[in-house]
Amino acid sequence: MASPAAPAPRITNVDASSPSRRIPQKHRLPKFLPIMLGIVFTIALVVLSLFVGVADITDTAGRGHEFLWITRVPRTVALVLSGASMAIAGLIMQLLTQNRFVEPTTVGTTEWAGLGLLLTYIFMPTSGIFTKMVIAIVFAFAGTMVFFAFLSRVKLRSSLIVPIVGLMIGAVVGALSTFLAIRYNLLQTLGSWFAGRFTGIEVGRYEPLWIALLVCAFVVIFADRFTVAGLGKEVATNVGLNYEAVVLLGVALVSIVTGVVTVVVGALPFLGLVVPNLVSLVRGDNLRTNIPWVFLAGIWLVTICDLIGRTIIMPFEIPVSLVLGAVGAVVFIGLLLRTRRTSAS
Amino acid sequence: MSRSTRLPVRRVYATLAAVSALVLTAGCSSNAPAAGESEASAESATSDVEEAAEDTAAESCTYPVTVTDMAGNEVTVESVDSVVVTDNRMFATIADWGIQPTAAPRTLMSPNNPMKDDDSILDTGSHGEPDFTKVIEADPTVIISGYRYGDHADALKDAAPGAAFIDTTNNEMTADEYAVASTQMLGEIFCMQDKATELVDQFHTSLEETKAAYDPAMTVMGLVTSGNEIRYSNPTDGRGASIYFSLLGLTPALDQDGSTNHQGDDISLEAIAESNPDFYLVLDRDAAFAGSDGEETTPALELINGSASLAATPAVVNQAIYIMPADYYLTEDIYAYMDVLSGLKQAFEAQK
C-alpha cells in the first residue's frame, strides 16, 4: 500500500562486483610508495643481518671487524640471493603448471638435485664443489623434465593432482637416494647436505650463488612470456608463443637455481610455495608487477627465519630449513584453508 | 633389486617378533646395572686358569665359566664353540685374539678388520636390517650383543634360546672405564685374562703418555665434519671428542653443552673463531669415502684449512689439527682409543 517516496538506489552488478577498497582519486598514494617501503624494509633486514652474530664486527682493535667481510656479508648476500631466486623459481613453476601448489621441493626437483649430488659422492668422491653443482643442475633439469612429461600424460589437471604427481616422483627419487646412501654409508652426509643452512657460509663458499642473480635477471626479461605460457598451451600458441621453448627455458632456470642453492645452502622448503601465493593474495595476479614483490618477500622470509635460527640458541644455530619448515607449514595450511573458505562461500 | 632377498628376511623377522610377543620370555632379567660396578683393578677373581692359554684354542680352559656381563647380569658360559658377536666395539679385540665368530654383522666392521671379508663368518647384516636366520644357522653357544644391536636382544634370544646371552649395554661407565671393563669381560669369557690384562695395561700406558704430552694451557675444540659442514662437538657429551676431554683433562676452548648425538651441533664459524682454539680434535664423518682411491686428503682437513673464518685461529696457523681415524665410528673400541691417544700425543708434542 505504502508507495515508496524515494526509491532506494539500485545496486547494479557493476557496483556489486567492484572492489570495495576503491580509494578516491585525491587520497590515492603515489604509485611507487609501497615498493619503496618494501625496499626500505629489505635494506633494514639486510643491515640487521649484517649486525647479528657471535663476532663483534664493531670491534676494530681485535679480529672482530674482519668477520664483516669473512662471514657477515657473504651470509647476507647468500640469504638475499637464495631467498629471491627460490621464490621466483616457485613462481615460474606455478605459472608453467598452472597450479598454485607447485614449487621445486614439491615436484621432485630438489630430490633429483640431491640424487646427482649423491652420485658424485659415490663415483667422484674427490670432485670439487663446481663439479657437484653442475651435476646437481643436470639432474634437477632432467628430473623436472620427467615431471613435465608425466604431467602432459595426466588428463586430470585438478589443483591437487599436479602436486601429488610431483610429490610421488620426488618420493621415489628420494627413496632411491636413501637406498644408495645406506648402501654407501652416506646417509648422514646426505642429511647434512640437504638440511638448508647458512651456518657454514663464508668467503669462498657462497660465490656460486651469484649464478642465481643471473637467473633472476633472465626471469625479469622473459616475465611476459612466462605469463602468457601460464595461460595454457592453446592460448600461448594462438598468440604466437613457442610454448615448448618457454617451458624448456623455465625448467632450465628453475633447475639452475635449485641445483646451485641445493649444493651451496641445501634444501629450502616451502619458500617457492609460500611467497608467490602470499604476494598473489595481497596484490592479485599480475606477474609483471608482482615480480619485485616476490623477490622482496622471498628475501624477507629467508632472512627473518635465518635471524631467528641464528639468535635463538646462541652460540649455536638452528638450521634455517627447520625454521622455514615450521613457518612455511603454518602458512601453507592457512592458504589451503583460506582457498577452501573462499571457494565454499 | 634386493627385494627378493629381503622379503623372506622380513617375514622371518615378523614371525620372530610375533613369537617374542606371544612367548614372553620368562627369566629374562631386566638389566638393571648395579651402580658403580667399574672394576678398576685389572685382576678380577678368576677360576683356575692354566697359564698355557697362549694359543687361540680355548680347550685348556675349564668351562663352564660364570661372568658378569656389562649390564650386570650373571651369565654362565657353557662353551665358546660357536660365538655370535654383534657389538662392533668387540670386533677388533676378538680378531686380535684370534677368535673366529660363527656369525657377526660384517657390514658393521671396519674395513681394516680382517674379519670383514671373511666369508666363513655368517653376515647378520646391519642393525637396520638384521638377518636373524644367520644367527639360527650359526647355532651359537654364546651371543655377545649390544650397542647398535641393542634393540634386537629379544630377537637374538629367540633365534638362539640355548645360547648364553652376554649383554654389552652399559650407560653408567665412562668410555675408558667401559673399554677396560669390556676387555676384561672378554678375557673372562674366552679364558684369555692374560691378553686382556696386557691390553688394558697398554691402554693405561698410552693414556699416561698422552697426558704427559698435553699442556693444559692449550685450548682444544672438538669438531665434527660432515657433508661439507663444520660442526661443534661439545666437551661433555656425545660420541666425538668428548671422551678425550674427560680422559686427558683437556681445556675446552668453548665450554658449552651441546647435543649428545654423534652429529655435532650447528655452530657459526664466527663462534668457533671467536673462541680462538689452539687445537682441533676432529671426527670426520666423510673420511671413509674420500681417501679410498689412495689419496692422502681428508675432507675435514681441506674444509678446516680452506675456511677463511678459521684461518687466523692458532690451531690452523700452527696446523695443530688431529683428525680421528676414518673408521672411528665403526670401531670406538680400546684399540681406536689407543690410536687416537697416540695420534694426539704426537700432535701435542709437535706443538711444543
XYZ file of C-alpha atoms in Angstrom, chain A residues 51-295:
245
model
C 74.985 -6.912 12.657
C 73.649 -10.145 14.148
C 76.163 -12.816 15.039
C 78.706 -14.063 17.532
C 81.632 -11.944 16.461
C 81.583 -8.245 17.317
C 82.070 -6.551 13.963
C 82.341 -3.102 15.534
C 85.497 -4.228 17.310
C 88.291 -2.698 15.255
C 91.019 -3.482 17.790
C 90.684 -7.254 17.657
C 89.771 -9.516 14.793
C 86.036 -8.887 15.124
C 85.725 -6.394 12.298
C 87.340 -8.776 9.833
C 84.319 -11.020 10.090
C 82.179 -8.428 8.384
C 83.800 -9.472 5.104
C 84.608 -13.065 6.021
C 81.182 -14.225 7.119
C 78.577 -11.474 7.566
C 78.498 -10.042 4.076
C 78.722 -13.457 2.367
C 75.995 -14.808 4.586
C 73.696 -11.864 3.977
C 74.346 -11.959 0.232
C 73.608 -15.685 0.290
C 70.340 -15.037 2.112
C 69.270 -12.382 -0.361
C 70.212 -14.393 -3.450
C 68.816 -17.732 -2.361
C 65.642 -16.207 -0.936
C 64.875 -14.200 -4.051
C 65.802 -16.934 -6.523
C 63.988 -19.805 -4.795
C 60.844 -17.670 -4.503
C 60.973 -16.806 -8.185
C 61.659 -20.428 -9.085
C 58.433 -21.293 -7.313
C 56.589 -18.605 -9.240
C 57.811 -19.928 -12.604
C 56.864 -23.474 -11.699
C 53.408 -22.316 -10.675
C 52.906 -20.480 -13.949
C 54.114 -23.318 -16.147
C 51.993 -25.943 -14.392
C 49.059 -23.553 -13.881
C 48.946 -24.723 -10.317
C 49.304 -22.857 -7.050
C 50.806 -25.695 -5.045
C 53.887 -26.403 -7.083
C 57.473 -25.485 -6.320
C 60.896 -27.118 -6.667
C 60.523 -29.137 -3.476
C 57.055 -30.411 -4.371
C 57.831 -31.615 -7.900
C 60.967 -33.531 -7.020
C 63.468 -31.035 -8.453
C 65.276 -30.864 -5.120
C 65.321 -34.647 -4.776
C 66.812 -35.019 -8.251
C 69.473 -32.445 -7.419
C 70.220 -34.420 -4.284
C 70.489 -37.657 -6.224
C 73.007 -36.031 -8.553
C 74.965 -34.821 -5.551
C 74.929 -38.287 -4.013
C 76.152 -39.934 -7.203
C 79.079 -37.529 -7.413
C 79.915 -38.502 -3.842
C 79.871 -42.175 -4.755
C 81.614 -42.103 -8.119
C 83.754 -38.971 -7.942
C 84.457 -38.539 -4.238
C 87.226 -36.015 -4.719
C 85.325 -33.727 -7.076
C 85.131 -30.072 -6.212
C 82.058 -28.040 -5.438
C 81.723 -26.849 -9.028
C 81.558 -30.384 -10.458
C 78.997 -31.326 -7.827
C 76.939 -28.290 -8.709
C 76.936 -28.891 -12.440
C 75.871 -32.499 -11.952
C 73.184 -31.460 -9.480
C 71.855 -28.945 -12.023
C 71.839 -31.528 -14.827
C 69.937 -33.967 -12.635
C 67.498 -31.288 -11.488
C 66.818 -30.379 -15.124
C 66.308 -33.972 -16.232
C 64.092 -34.688 -13.260
C 61.918 -31.647 -13.767
C 61.515 -32.585 -17.433
C 60.408 -36.036 -16.306
C 57.777 -34.347 -14.166
C 56.522 -32.297 -17.111
C 56.439 -35.402 -19.276
C 54.301 -37.091 -16.639
C 52.098 -34.059 -16.394
C 51.407 -33.967 -20.129
C 50.154 -37.558 -19.820
C 47.847 -36.775 -16.909
C 44.488 -35.585 -18.131
C 43.190 -34.584 -14.716
C 44.731 -31.199 -14.149
C 42.961 -30.528 -10.866
C 44.865 -28.422 -8.374
C 45.667 -31.359 -6.151
C 46.678 -33.936 -8.760
C 49.638 -31.920 -10.022
C 51.499 -31.581 -6.719
C 50.587 -35.161 -5.833
C 52.242 -36.386 -9.036
C 55.257 -34.251 -8.194
C 55.419 -35.479 -4.629
C 55.165 -39.077 -5.780
C 58.048 -38.702 -8.232
C 60.004 -36.876 -5.561
C 59.318 -39.642 -3.059
C 60.511 -42.314 -5.484
C 63.705 -40.402 -6.228
C 64.185 -39.673 -2.539
C 63.780 -43.364 -1.739
C 66.398 -44.248 -4.347
C 68.765 -41.674 -2.842
C 68.190 -43.051 0.634
C 68.810 -46.591 -0.573
C 72.087 -45.587 -2.198
C 73.060 -43.557 0.840
C 72.522 -46.531 3.136
C 74.428 -48.784 0.736
C 77.411 -46.474 0.686
C 77.139 -45.318 4.277
C 76.402 -41.771 3.197
C 73.124 -41.266 4.983
C 74.422 -38.640 7.363
C 76.348 -36.861 4.655
C 73.176 -36.717 2.596
C 71.258 -35.389 5.572
C 73.689 -32.627 6.280
C 73.888 -31.588 2.614
C 70.152 -31.445 2.435
C 69.341 -29.511 5.573
C 69.312 -25.940 4.294
C 71.578 -23.836 6.455
C 73.656 -20.704 6.194
C 75.871 -21.728 9.090
C 78.966 -22.501 7.081
C 78.648 -19.677 4.573
C 81.808 -17.620 4.289
C 84.080 -16.101 1.690
C 84.931 -18.759 -0.877
C 81.886 -20.883 -0.184
C 78.946 -18.847 -1.426
C 80.154 -17.407 -4.742
C 78.254 -19.890 -6.940
C 75.073 -18.266 -5.677
C 75.787 -15.287 -7.924
C 74.590 -17.547 -10.737
C 71.158 -17.225 -9.161
C 71.326 -13.474 -9.713
C 71.757 -14.060 -13.463
C 68.755 -16.368 -13.420
C 66.665 -13.729 -11.675
C 67.644 -11.231 -14.374
C 66.553 -13.724 -17.038
C 63.207 -14.139 -15.337
C 62.609 -10.394 -15.368
C 63.459 -10.237 -19.072
C 61.168 -13.131 -20.004
C 58.415 -12.324 -17.498
C 55.784 -11.657 -20.150
C 56.455 -14.902 -21.972
C 56.033 -16.853 -18.752
C 52.789 -15.032 -18.072
C 51.408 -15.997 -21.469
C 52.634 -19.566 -21.076
C 50.752 -19.570 -17.791
C 47.505 -19.139 -19.709
C 47.883 -22.618 -21.150
C 49.343 -24.173 -24.263
C 46.434 -23.301 -26.589
C 46.289 -19.620 -25.709
C 50.052 -19.271 -25.769
C 50.309 -20.923 -29.162
C 47.462 -18.797 -30.516
C 49.196 -15.578 -29.635
C 52.318 -16.814 -31.391
C 54.420 -18.002 -28.490
C 56.692 -21.002 -28.822
C 55.197 -22.777 -25.823
C 57.656 -25.676 -25.660
C 60.631 -23.354 -25.812
C 59.302 -21.240 -22.976
C 58.626 -24.314 -20.832
C 62.122 -25.570 -21.544
C 63.591 -22.196 -20.603
C 61.538 -22.086 -17.421
C 62.598 -25.569 -16.404
C 66.210 -24.737 -17.143
C 66.081 -21.616 -14.989
C 64.366 -23.414 -12.128
C 66.875 -26.277 -12.322
C 69.855 -23.964 -12.255
C 68.552 -22.116 -9.217
C 67.601 -25.319 -7.409
C 70.892 -27.015 -8.229
C 73.003 -24.080 -7.096
C 71.035 -23.431 -3.925
C 70.864 -27.126 -3.002
C 74.605 -27.545 -3.328
C 75.630 -24.333 -1.595
C 72.919 -23.937 1.032
C 70.709 -27.029 0.990
C 67.005 -27.508 0.528
C 64.850 -24.535 1.458
C 61.362 -25.982 1.875
C 58.124 -24.065 1.223
C 59.854 -20.906 0.088
C 58.789 -21.143 -3.552
C 55.351 -22.181 -2.447
C 54.504 -19.654 0.231
C 55.977 -16.479 -1.201
C 54.261 -16.275 -4.624
C 50.952 -17.268 -3.070
C 51.150 -14.637 -0.378
C 52.033 -11.998 -2.935
C 49.065 -13.018 -5.118
C 46.771 -12.935 -2.106
C 47.714 -9.378 -1.303
C 48.146 -7.983 -4.788
C 46.190 -10.218 -7.113
C 47.624 -11.964 -10.152
C 49.740 -9.660 -12.203
C 53.105 -11.191 -12.862
C 54.854 -8.144 -14.195
C 54.163 -6.003 -11.138
C 54.386 -8.937 -8.727
C 57.913 -9.985 -9.624
C 59.640 -7.366 -7.457
C 57.356 -8.266 -4.585
C 58.125 -11.957 -4.947
C 61.830 -11.140 -4.830
